Structure formats: structure tokens, C-alpha cells
């Protein structure tokens, strides 16, 4: 009798490849937003689920090939449910969500029962399908692997080239390398603190939302800050605003034209991280200090000091006792989506963000003790949604505030309340932090507090908070309408002998897909209070 040799391609490993696809596909579309380590727990859970399902079906069907095929059907149904449900919800009224979930669950259960019956009763050898299904699974995985790899390749080589392009395409600050003038009264370069409060709006926007922010702004003025009454951001989103601010130019004036590549996150990210302000300060001998944000595209991980809640944050992610935001999105795409969204898991997915923001607020005043001169960049992801803080700083655990994938409430009133709660919390913490920095600094520091854009009210999107503490300088360059792009032009002019002309203050209707658009947006209101 001749023994039949089975090719490795005929070994039924396709279900385990299929089980890894959903988490890898999600990672591929969010590779610029998260650390790749977040995919490990979903991967392990998927493989364990697949093994368990296969074992149960093998016990019922008594044939390996049938058990594997039945598991493949289960995986298809389980991991497609959330996508199909979302597609249906987009085409019906939101209040029909429960009806859609119940109906879809019945349909999916019926498909499973019919498939299971057909496989169990079939009188054929399904092992002949193994090779084809294995190849299909391998080809399917090529797509997320390619996206993930492309993102890595695009990110790292461009980082160096963007740094070189900044230095080559713009005039150097020749006079910036000298010490501050005697007329300024400074004997050394001042520490510079740039505190970015993501999405913090101007006073008139908050007033329109029913909140009087005058007490906080008056406290800033009493400390010596110049609060810009009619401040505006130049772009509507963080990924556009921050490269512009840190390169002291409008995007269309320094971004290399690269066709469709101009819309890529890596391109904008690299000009955010490896920027002109940072480059010039490094030349001046500044120590660069930055904080973890949880979003790779805006983290200065190569700073002299990169401060994070845990030095081994990747390992920590593996053992946190709650769902990460990535894991929550992963489960939302499965048949468990409706149960996860309406459970405590939906409200705890931002625990990491809550801890990270608190860490930044706690450690920010401690940076005073690090020897200067230093540039401290603290990007705090509040009061921007998700509205994780109550006004007293405790975690907002009300699931109504996190009903969308982005973590926003569907009720406009809850949006208003959640945003104001975050503003109130920040006001109390930031005031104390500023007092500590000013009291403990041996040389008066430069401090800038800014929102990268305003709250997500379309007509007021560009109205941001902006306040400057410029010691020992009687600056006439600050004025009520100064916009974010001129922030560091003022600093370099006043403290490092540069001679930048201030740019015209304009907000542009650009977006991540088309960052080079130059259509100007009219101020709202047209006459600033």
C-alpha cells in the first residue's frame, strides 16, 4: 500500500489565519493612532475563540474538516456582524437601532443553523477545500500586512527627510544663536512651556454655550498673562494646526507638494514632530521635554525627556484590567458589539486617556526642576471629546457621553455639559500648575497656553484660547487678533533676536484630505467681542 503524502498547503490552518484578520485589519487602519502592541490581546482572544469553537464542533461533527469549515462560518458571522449592523443603522433612524439588532441577530442565527445543518448532513470530503481556503486566507492577510508595513516605512524615512526639508527650505535664524540682549534684562535663555489644551475654545464660544470663563481668564491676567481676546487657529484640526504652529508658516507655504501623498498622516505627522521651532531651540542648546499622548502621530518620542505614565507602557497595555479603546472598537465590529456598547466596557475604554491626562497635569510642574534651558511641550487631550472628566476631576462613567465610535454623546445637551465639565476641571488644575511653575522657576519662563482649535461648533471651530506669559519684555507684537501661526514668531523675535514679520492672520478651510487648500474662512462672529 502506498502512503499518501499530504502537502502542507492541505493542512487546514486557514481558520487561524481568518481569526487574525479582523484585529490586523483594524490595526492597519489605525496604525498612526495606536501602538501596535494593542493588537496582541485581540489576536490572542480571537485565536482562543477559534480553538474553542473548533473543539466544540469537532465533538459534535466527529470530522476535522467539517469542524474547521463550521468554525470558518462562525468566524464570518461573528466578525461581520458589527459591520453589517453599522451599515444598516446608517440607513435607518437611530431609534430603530434595537429593532435592527434583534432582526439581524435572528437572521444571523438562522444562517448559522442552516450552515451547520448543511455541513453536518453533507456526504463529502471537505478536506479537499483546505488548500483553496488556506490560499484565500493568506492572500486576505496580505492587505493589512501591506498597510501596516507601508505605514512604518512612510513614517520613519520621512522623519529625517522632513527635518532636512525644514532646514533647507526656510531661511535660518542667523541672529538666534546669540545670547539675549542686555536690553531685555535676561542673563540666560528662558525656559519655554507650551501647554496645548486640545480643543479649548475662546471665551465668547464658551459664553454662547452658557459658561462664563472670565474668572479663569482674569486669574491668568493677574499672573501676568496676555489673554488674546480674539484669538483664532489657522486650521480646524490638530493634525493641520500643530505643524503650522511649530513651523511658523501656513501649510501651503512649506509642505512639499506631493500630490495625493499630501493627505497622508505620516507626512503631516513628521512635520509636526520634526519641526522648525524644535530644530532652532535644539541649536540653542535647549533640552526638549515632551509627554505621551497615546497617539503616535503627535508624540515626540525622541525628545530628550519623553514622559509617560509607565516606562514600559507596552507591557502595561497587556495587563490593564479594562478594555483599551482599540479593543472596544474591535469588539464593536463583532456580534458582541451591542452588548459591549451598553455595558460598563463602553465607559471604561478611556481609562488610559484619563490616567494619561492626569499624569501630564501632575508631572508638568515637576519639570521645573530639570536644568534648563528647556522647552516643555505638553499636549493635553482635553477639553476635547471624549468628555472623560467631571468638573471635580473624577472620571465620567455615564455611558450616555460615549455613544459613538469617537466617544461623543448623541445628545447635543450632553455634549455641552460634557465639554464644560472638562473646561472647569482644566481651569482648576492649570491655574495651580502655572502658579507652581512661576514660583519655582529661577529665571522667569515663557509660557504659552493655547487651544489647537476651538470646540466642534462648525462656525466657531477656529475660535481658540490663546494666552502668553512673556517676562521682562514689553512686547507690542501681541494684539487681540493674533493667530496661532504667529505664536513662535513672537517668541523668537522677543527672546532670540530674530526678525520675523508676523503673517496675516487667516483661517483656512483645509482638511486632512487636502491640507494645502487656501480658501479663507471668515471670522465668526465678524466683529470680535
Short mmCIF file of N, CA, C and O in Angstrom, two decimals, residues 202-315:
data_model
loop_
_atom_site.label_atom_id
_atom_site.label_comp_id
_atom_site.label_asym_id
_atom_site.label_seq_id
_atom_site.Cartn_x
_atom_site.Cartn_y
_atom_site.Cartn_z
N UNK A 202 -12.40 79.80 22.77
CA UNK A 202 -12.33 81.19 23.18
C UNK A 202 -13.49 81.53 24.11
O UNK A 202 -14.50 80.82 24.16
N UNK A 203 -13.35 82.61 24.85
CA UNK A 203 -14.34 82.97 25.87
C UNK A 203 -15.74 83.17 25.29
O UNK A 203 -16.74 82.78 25.91
N UNK A 204 -15.84 83.79 24.09
CA UNK A 204 -17.17 84.05 23.54
C UNK A 204 -17.88 82.77 23.12
O UNK A 204 -19.11 82.68 23.18
N UNK A 205 -17.10 81.75 22.71
CA UNK A 205 -17.72 80.45 22.40
C UNK A 205 -18.29 79.82 23.66
O UNK A 205 -19.41 79.30 23.67
N UNK A 206 -17.50 79.85 24.72
CA UNK A 206 -17.97 79.30 25.99
C UNK A 206 -19.19 80.04 26.51
O UNK A 206 -20.12 79.45 27.06
N UNK A 207 -19.19 81.35 26.31
CA UNK A 207 -20.35 82.13 26.73
C UNK A 207 -21.60 81.73 25.94
O UNK A 207 -22.69 81.63 26.50
N UNK A 208 -21.41 81.47 24.63
CA UNK A 208 -22.53 81.02 23.80
C UNK A 208 -23.04 79.66 24.24
O UNK A 208 -24.20 79.30 23.99
N UNK A 209 -22.18 78.89 24.92
CA UNK A 209 -22.57 77.58 25.43
C UNK A 209 -23.13 77.66 26.85
O UNK A 209 -23.46 76.64 27.45
N UNK A 210 -23.20 78.87 27.37
CA UNK A 210 -23.78 79.05 28.70
C UNK A 210 -22.78 79.02 29.83
O UNK A 210 -23.17 78.82 30.99
N UNK A 211 -21.49 79.23 29.52
CA UNK A 211 -20.47 79.18 30.57
C UNK A 211 -19.63 80.45 30.55
O UNK A 211 -19.12 80.86 29.51
N UNK A 212 -19.49 81.06 31.71
CA UNK A 212 -18.70 82.28 31.86
C UNK A 212 -17.28 81.90 32.28
O UNK A 212 -17.07 81.43 33.39
N UNK A 213 -16.31 82.13 31.40
CA UNK A 213 -14.93 81.73 31.66
C UNK A 213 -14.08 82.90 32.15
O UNK A 213 -12.85 82.79 32.21
N UNK A 214 -14.72 83.99 32.52
CA UNK A 214 -13.97 85.20 32.87
C UNK A 214 -13.10 85.01 34.12
O UNK A 214 -12.01 85.58 34.21
N UNK A 215 -13.55 84.22 35.08
CA UNK A 215 -12.77 84.03 36.30
C UNK A 215 -11.41 83.41 36.00
O UNK A 215 -10.37 83.86 36.52
N UNK A 216 -11.39 82.40 35.14
CA UNK A 216 -10.13 81.76 34.78
C UNK A 216 -9.23 82.72 34.00
O UNK A 216 -8.03 82.84 34.28
N UNK A 217 -9.81 83.43 33.06
CA UNK A 217 -9.01 84.36 32.24
C UNK A 217 -8.47 85.51 33.09
O UNK A 217 -7.32 85.95 32.90
N UNK A 218 -9.26 85.97 34.04
CA UNK A 218 -8.78 87.02 34.93
C UNK A 218 -7.64 86.53 35.81
O UNK A 218 -6.69 87.28 36.09
N UNK A 219 -7.69 85.25 36.21
CA UNK A 219 -6.59 84.69 37.01
C UNK A 219 -5.31 84.65 36.19
O UNK A 219 -4.21 84.88 36.71
N UNK A 220 -5.44 84.36 34.89
CA UNK A 220 -4.27 84.38 34.01
C UNK A 220 -3.70 85.80 33.92
O UNK A 220 -2.48 86.01 34.01
N UNK A 221 -4.57 86.76 33.75
CA UNK A 221 -4.11 88.15 33.64
C UNK A 221 -3.45 88.63 34.93
O UNK A 221 -2.45 89.37 34.90
N UNK A 222 -3.97 88.19 36.05
CA UNK A 222 -3.36 88.56 37.34
C UNK A 222 -1.96 87.98 37.49
O UNK A 222 -1.11 88.54 38.17
N UNK A 223 -1.72 86.83 36.86
CA UNK A 223 -0.39 86.23 36.89
C UNK A 223 0.57 86.93 35.93
O UNK A 223 1.77 86.70 35.97
N UNK A 224 0.02 87.74 35.03
CA UNK A 224 0.87 88.44 34.06
C UNK A 224 0.71 87.97 32.64
O UNK A 224 1.48 88.37 31.76
N UNK A 225 -0.29 87.14 32.38
CA UNK A 225 -0.52 86.65 31.02
C UNK A 225 -1.23 87.70 30.18
O UNK A 225 -2.05 88.48 30.69
N UNK A 226 -0.92 87.71 28.90
CA UNK A 226 -1.70 88.47 27.93
C UNK A 226 -2.69 87.50 27.31
O UNK A 226 -2.29 86.55 26.61
N UNK A 227 -3.97 87.66 27.58
CA UNK A 227 -5.01 86.81 27.03
C UNK A 227 -5.49 87.42 25.72
O UNK A 227 -5.95 88.56 25.69
N UNK A 228 -5.36 86.67 24.65
CA UNK A 228 -5.73 87.16 23.32
C UNK A 228 -7.24 87.12 23.18
O UNK A 228 -7.84 86.04 23.13
N UNK A 229 -7.85 88.28 23.13
CA UNK A 229 -9.31 88.36 23.18
C UNK A 229 -9.98 87.75 21.96
O UNK A 229 -11.06 87.15 22.06
N UNK A 230 -9.37 87.91 20.79
CA UNK A 230 -10.00 87.46 19.54
C UNK A 230 -9.12 86.44 18.83
O UNK A 230 -9.00 86.43 17.61
N UNK A 231 -8.51 85.57 19.59
CA UNK A 231 -7.59 84.58 19.04
C UNK A 231 -8.29 83.62 18.08
O UNK A 231 -9.45 83.27 18.29
N UNK A 232 -7.56 83.20 17.05
CA UNK A 232 -8.07 82.20 16.12
C UNK A 232 -6.97 81.19 15.79
O UNK A 232 -5.79 81.52 15.76
N UNK A 233 -7.40 79.95 15.56
CA UNK A 233 -6.49 78.97 14.99
C UNK A 233 -6.54 79.13 13.48
O UNK A 233 -7.48 79.70 12.93
N UNK A 234 -5.54 78.61 12.80
CA UNK A 234 -5.47 78.76 11.35
C UNK A 234 -6.06 77.57 10.61
O UNK A 234 -6.33 77.66 9.42
N UNK A 235 -6.26 76.47 11.36
CA UNK A 235 -6.83 75.26 10.78
C UNK A 235 -7.82 74.66 11.76
O UNK A 235 -7.81 74.95 12.95
N UNK A 236 -8.64 73.75 11.25
CA UNK A 236 -9.76 73.23 12.03
C UNK A 236 -9.42 71.97 12.82
O UNK A 236 -10.23 71.51 13.61
N UNK A 237 -8.24 71.39 12.62
CA UNK A 237 -7.93 70.14 13.30
C UNK A 237 -6.48 70.13 13.78
O UNK A 237 -5.63 70.86 13.26
N UNK A 238 -6.21 69.27 14.75
CA UNK A 238 -4.89 69.18 15.37
C UNK A 238 -3.80 68.87 14.35
O UNK A 238 -2.73 69.48 14.36
N UNK A 239 -4.05 67.91 13.47
CA UNK A 239 -3.04 67.44 12.56
C UNK A 239 -2.64 68.50 11.53
O UNK A 239 -1.60 68.39 10.89
N UNK A 240 -3.45 69.52 11.36
CA UNK A 240 -3.09 70.64 10.49
C UNK A 240 -2.56 71.82 11.30
O UNK A 240 -1.57 72.46 10.91
N UNK A 241 -3.19 72.09 12.43
CA UNK A 241 -2.79 73.24 13.23
C UNK A 241 -1.37 73.12 13.77
O UNK A 241 -0.57 74.06 13.70
N UNK A 242 -1.03 71.95 14.32
CA UNK A 242 0.25 71.82 15.01
C UNK A 242 1.47 71.92 14.09
O UNK A 242 2.45 72.59 14.43
N UNK A 243 1.47 71.30 12.90
CA UNK A 243 2.62 71.52 12.00
C UNK A 243 2.77 72.98 11.62
O UNK A 243 3.89 73.49 11.49
N UNK A 244 1.65 73.68 11.42
CA UNK A 244 1.70 75.09 11.08
C UNK A 244 2.29 75.92 12.22
O UNK A 244 3.17 76.76 12.01
N UNK A 245 1.83 75.67 13.44
CA UNK A 245 2.33 76.41 14.61
C UNK A 245 3.82 76.18 14.80
O UNK A 245 4.59 77.12 14.98
N UNK A 246 4.25 74.92 14.75
CA UNK A 246 5.63 74.59 15.06
C UNK A 246 6.60 74.92 13.93
O UNK A 246 7.81 74.96 14.14
N UNK A 247 6.08 75.14 12.73
CA UNK A 247 6.95 75.56 11.63
C UNK A 247 6.78 77.04 11.30
O UNK A 247 7.42 77.55 10.38
N UNK A 248 5.89 77.71 12.04
CA UNK A 248 5.71 79.16 11.95
C UNK A 248 5.33 79.61 10.54
O UNK A 248 5.65 80.72 10.13
N UNK A 249 4.64 78.74 9.82
CA UNK A 249 4.23 79.03 8.45
C UNK A 249 2.86 78.40 8.20
O UNK A 249 2.46 77.47 8.91
N UNK A 250 2.19 78.88 7.17
CA UNK A 250 1.00 78.19 6.70
C UNK A 250 1.42 76.95 5.93
O UNK A 250 2.47 76.92 5.29
N UNK A 251 0.59 75.92 5.98
CA UNK A 251 0.96 74.64 5.39
C UNK A 251 1.32 74.76 3.91
O UNK A 251 2.27 74.14 3.43
N UNK A 252 0.56 75.55 3.18
CA UNK A 252 0.81 75.65 1.74
C UNK A 252 2.11 76.37 1.42
O UNK A 252 2.56 76.37 0.27
N UNK A 253 2.73 76.98 2.44
CA UNK A 253 4.00 77.68 2.22
C UNK A 253 5.23 76.82 2.51
O UNK A 253 6.34 77.21 2.14
N UNK A 254 5.05 75.69 3.21
CA UNK A 254 6.24 74.88 3.49
C UNK A 254 6.07 73.38 3.21
O UNK A 254 7.06 72.68 3.03
N UNK A 255 4.84 72.88 3.17
CA UNK A 255 4.68 71.46 2.87
C UNK A 255 5.10 71.20 1.42
O UNK A 255 4.68 71.92 0.52
N UNK A 256 5.94 70.20 1.18
CA UNK A 256 6.31 69.87 -0.20
C UNK A 256 5.11 69.34 -0.95
O UNK A 256 4.38 68.49 -0.44
N UNK A 257 4.88 69.83 -2.15
CA UNK A 257 3.75 69.32 -2.91
C UNK A 257 4.05 67.90 -3.35
O UNK A 257 5.05 67.63 -4.00
N UNK A 258 3.21 66.98 -2.94
CA UNK A 258 3.46 65.57 -3.24
C UNK A 258 2.21 64.88 -3.75
O UNK A 258 2.02 63.68 -3.56
N UNK A 259 1.34 65.63 -4.41
CA UNK A 259 0.13 65.03 -4.96
C UNK A 259 -0.74 64.44 -3.88
O UNK A 259 -0.99 65.06 -2.84
N UNK A 260 -1.19 63.22 -4.07
CA UNK A 260 -2.07 62.57 -3.10
C UNK A 260 -1.37 62.32 -1.77
O UNK A 260 -2.03 62.21 -0.74
N UNK A 261 -0.04 62.25 -1.76
CA UNK A 261 0.68 61.99 -0.50
C UNK A 261 0.53 63.13 0.49
O UNK A 261 0.82 62.97 1.67
N UNK A 262 0.11 64.31 0.01
CA UNK A 262 -0.08 65.42 0.93
C UNK A 262 -1.18 65.13 1.95
O UNK A 262 -1.24 65.76 3.00
N UNK A 263 -2.06 64.20 1.63
CA UNK A 263 -3.16 63.90 2.55
C UNK A 263 -2.80 62.82 3.55
O UNK A 263 -3.62 62.45 4.37
N UNK A 264 -1.57 62.32 3.50
CA UNK A 264 -1.21 61.21 4.38
C UNK A 264 -0.88 61.71 5.78
O UNK A 264 -0.28 62.76 5.96
N UNK A 265 -1.28 60.92 6.76
CA UNK A 265 -0.97 61.24 8.14
C UNK A 265 0.54 61.27 8.39
O UNK A 265 1.03 62.17 9.06
N UNK A 266 1.32 60.31 7.85
CA UNK A 266 2.77 60.35 8.12
C UNK A 266 3.44 61.64 7.68
O UNK A 266 4.32 62.15 8.37
N UNK A 267 3.04 62.19 6.52
CA UNK A 267 3.65 63.43 6.05
C UNK A 267 3.41 64.56 7.03
O UNK A 267 4.33 65.25 7.46
N UNK A 268 2.15 64.76 7.41
CA UNK A 268 1.81 65.84 8.35
C UNK A 268 2.43 65.57 9.72
O UNK A 268 2.92 66.49 10.38
N UNK A 269 2.41 64.30 10.14
CA UNK A 269 2.96 63.94 11.44
C UNK A 269 4.44 64.27 11.54
O UNK A 269 4.91 64.80 12.55
N UNK A 270 5.18 63.98 10.50
CA UNK A 270 6.62 64.22 10.55
C UNK A 270 6.96 65.70 10.60
O UNK A 270 7.96 66.10 11.19
N UNK A 271 6.13 66.53 9.98
CA UNK A 271 6.36 67.97 10.08
C UNK A 271 5.87 68.53 11.41
O UNK A 271 6.22 69.64 11.78
N UNK A 272 5.05 67.77 12.11
CA UNK A 272 4.65 68.13 13.47
C UNK A 272 5.76 67.77 14.46
O UNK A 272 6.09 68.56 15.35
N UNK A 273 6.32 66.60 14.30
CA UNK A 273 7.31 66.11 15.26
C UNK A 273 8.70 66.71 14.99
O UNK A 273 9.38 67.16 15.92
N UNK A 274 9.11 66.72 13.75
CA UNK A 274 10.44 67.24 13.39
C UNK A 274 10.23 68.61 12.73
O UNK A 274 10.18 68.73 11.51
N UNK A 275 10.13 69.62 13.56
CA UNK A 275 9.69 70.92 13.10
C UNK A 275 10.75 72.00 13.31
O UNK A 275 11.78 71.77 13.94
N UNK A 276 10.47 73.17 12.80
CA UNK A 276 11.47 74.25 12.82
C UNK A 276 11.69 74.81 14.22
O UNK A 276 12.82 75.09 14.60
N UNK A 277 10.61 74.99 14.97
CA UNK A 277 10.76 75.51 16.33
C UNK A 277 11.67 74.61 17.15
O UNK A 277 12.61 75.07 17.80
N UNK A 278 11.39 73.35 17.11
CA UNK A 278 12.20 72.38 17.86
C UNK A 278 13.65 72.40 17.37
O UNK A 278 14.59 72.39 18.19
N UNK A 279 13.84 72.41 16.06
CA UNK A 279 15.18 72.40 15.49
C UNK A 279 15.99 73.61 15.94
O UNK A 279 17.15 73.50 16.34
N UNK A 280 15.37 74.78 15.89
CA UNK A 280 16.09 76.00 16.27
C UNK A 280 16.41 76.02 17.76
O UNK A 280 17.49 76.44 18.17
N UNK A 281 15.49 75.54 18.57
CA UNK A 281 15.74 75.52 20.01
C UNK A 281 16.83 74.51 20.37
O UNK A 281 17.63 74.74 21.28
N UNK A 282 16.86 73.40 19.66
CA UNK A 282 17.93 72.42 19.88
C UNK A 282 19.29 73.02 19.54
O UNK A 282 20.29 72.77 20.24
N UNK A 283 19.34 73.83 18.48
CA UNK A 283 20.59 74.51 18.14
C UNK A 283 21.04 75.45 19.25
O UNK A 283 22.24 75.65 19.47
N UNK A 284 20.07 76.02 19.93
CA UNK A 284 20.37 76.96 21.01
C UNK A 284 20.73 76.23 22.31
O UNK A 284 20.99 76.88 23.32
N UNK A 285 20.71 74.92 22.31
CA UNK A 285 21.10 74.17 23.50
C UNK A 285 19.96 73.82 24.41
O UNK A 285 20.17 73.42 25.57
N UNK A 286 18.72 73.95 23.92
CA UNK A 286 17.56 73.64 24.76
C UNK A 286 17.39 72.13 24.92
O UNK A 286 17.60 71.35 23.98
N UNK A 287 17.01 71.73 26.12
CA UNK A 287 16.58 70.36 26.39
C UNK A 287 15.10 70.26 26.03
O UNK A 287 14.29 71.10 26.44
N UNK A 288 14.74 69.25 25.25
CA UNK A 288 13.36 69.09 24.80
C UNK A 288 12.65 68.07 25.68
O UNK A 288 13.12 66.95 25.86
N UNK A 289 11.52 68.49 26.24
CA UNK A 289 10.74 67.64 27.14
C UNK A 289 9.32 67.53 26.59
O UNK A 289 8.69 68.55 26.27
N UNK A 290 8.84 66.31 26.45
CA UNK A 290 7.50 66.11 25.92
C UNK A 290 6.80 64.99 26.68
O UNK A 290 7.42 64.25 27.44
N UNK A 291 5.50 64.86 26.45
CA UNK A 291 4.68 63.90 27.17
C UNK A 291 3.98 62.95 26.20
O UNK A 291 3.67 63.31 25.06
N UNK A 292 3.71 61.76 26.70
CA UNK A 292 2.95 60.78 25.93
C UNK A 292 1.51 61.25 25.78
O UNK A 292 0.88 61.73 26.74
N UNK A 293 0.96 61.12 24.57
CA UNK A 293 -0.44 61.46 24.32
C UNK A 293 -1.30 60.23 24.04
O UNK A 293 -2.52 60.29 24.15
N UNK A 294 -0.66 59.13 23.64
CA UNK A 294 -1.42 57.95 23.26
C UNK A 294 -1.64 57.87 21.76
O UNK A 294 -2.18 56.89 21.26
N UNK A 295 -1.22 58.91 21.02
CA UNK A 295 -1.35 58.95 19.57
C UNK A 295 0.03 59.12 18.96
O UNK A 295 0.67 60.17 19.12
N UNK A 296 0.51 58.11 18.26
CA UNK A 296 1.88 58.11 17.76
C UNK A 296 2.17 59.28 16.83
O UNK A 296 3.30 59.77 16.77
N UNK A 297 1.15 59.74 16.11
CA UNK A 297 1.40 60.77 15.11
C UNK A 297 1.73 62.13 15.71
O UNK A 297 2.20 63.01 15.00
N UNK A 298 1.50 62.34 17.01
CA UNK A 298 1.88 63.63 17.59
C UNK A 298 2.78 63.50 18.81
O UNK A 298 2.92 64.43 19.59
N UNK A 299 3.41 62.34 18.97
CA UNK A 299 4.29 62.12 20.12
C UNK A 299 5.75 62.36 19.75
O UNK A 299 6.25 61.80 18.77
N UNK A 300 6.42 63.15 20.56
CA UNK A 300 7.84 63.41 20.36
C UNK A 300 8.64 62.37 21.16
O UNK A 300 9.31 62.69 22.15
N UNK A 301 8.57 61.14 20.73
CA UNK A 301 9.21 60.06 21.49
C UNK A 301 10.73 60.17 21.51
O UNK A 301 11.38 59.57 22.36
N UNK A 302 11.29 60.93 20.56
CA UNK A 302 12.75 61.10 20.51
C UNK A 302 13.20 62.37 21.21
O UNK A 302 14.33 62.83 21.02
N UNK A 303 12.34 62.96 22.04
CA UNK A 303 12.74 64.12 22.83
C UNK A 303 13.79 63.72 23.86
O UNK A 303 13.95 62.53 24.17
N UNK A 304 14.49 64.70 24.41
CA UNK A 304 15.49 64.38 25.44
C UNK A 304 14.84 63.70 26.64
O UNK A 304 15.40 62.78 27.24
N UNK A 305 13.65 64.17 27.00
CA UNK A 305 12.85 63.53 28.04
C UNK A 305 11.46 63.31 27.47
O UNK A 305 10.76 64.26 27.14
N UNK A 306 11.07 62.04 27.35
CA UNK A 306 9.72 61.71 26.91
C UNK A 306 9.02 61.07 28.10
O UNK A 306 9.35 59.95 28.51
N UNK A 307 8.09 61.80 28.69
CA UNK A 307 7.48 61.40 29.95
C UNK A 307 6.16 60.67 29.69
O UNK A 307 5.28 61.18 29.00
N UNK A 308 6.04 59.48 30.26
CA UNK A 308 4.85 58.65 30.08
C UNK A 308 4.45 58.05 31.42
O UNK A 308 5.27 57.94 32.33
N UNK A 309 3.18 57.67 31.58
CA UNK A 309 2.72 57.13 32.86
C UNK A 309 3.48 55.92 33.33
O UNK A 309 3.57 55.66 34.52
N UNK A 310 4.06 55.17 32.40
CA UNK A 310 4.83 54.00 32.77
C UNK A 310 5.93 53.82 31.75
O UNK A 310 5.67 53.84 30.55
N UNK A 311 7.16 53.63 32.21
CA UNK A 311 8.27 53.50 31.28
C UNK A 311 8.12 52.29 30.36
O UNK A 311 8.69 52.24 29.28
N UNK A 312 7.39 51.31 30.81
CA UNK A 312 7.14 50.13 29.99
C UNK A 312 5.67 50.10 29.62
O UNK A 312 4.94 49.17 29.95
N UNK A 313 5.22 51.14 28.91
CA UNK A 313 3.80 51.27 28.62
C UNK A 313 3.29 50.14 27.73
O UNK A 313 2.13 49.77 27.80
N UNK A 314 4.16 49.59 26.86
CA UNK A 314 3.73 48.49 26.00
C UNK A 314 3.35 47.27 26.84
O UNK A 314 2.31 46.65 26.63
N UNK A 315 4.20 46.93 27.80
CA UNK A 315 3.90 45.79 28.68
C UNK A 315 2.68 46.08 29.53
O UNK A 315 1.84 45.21 29.77
#
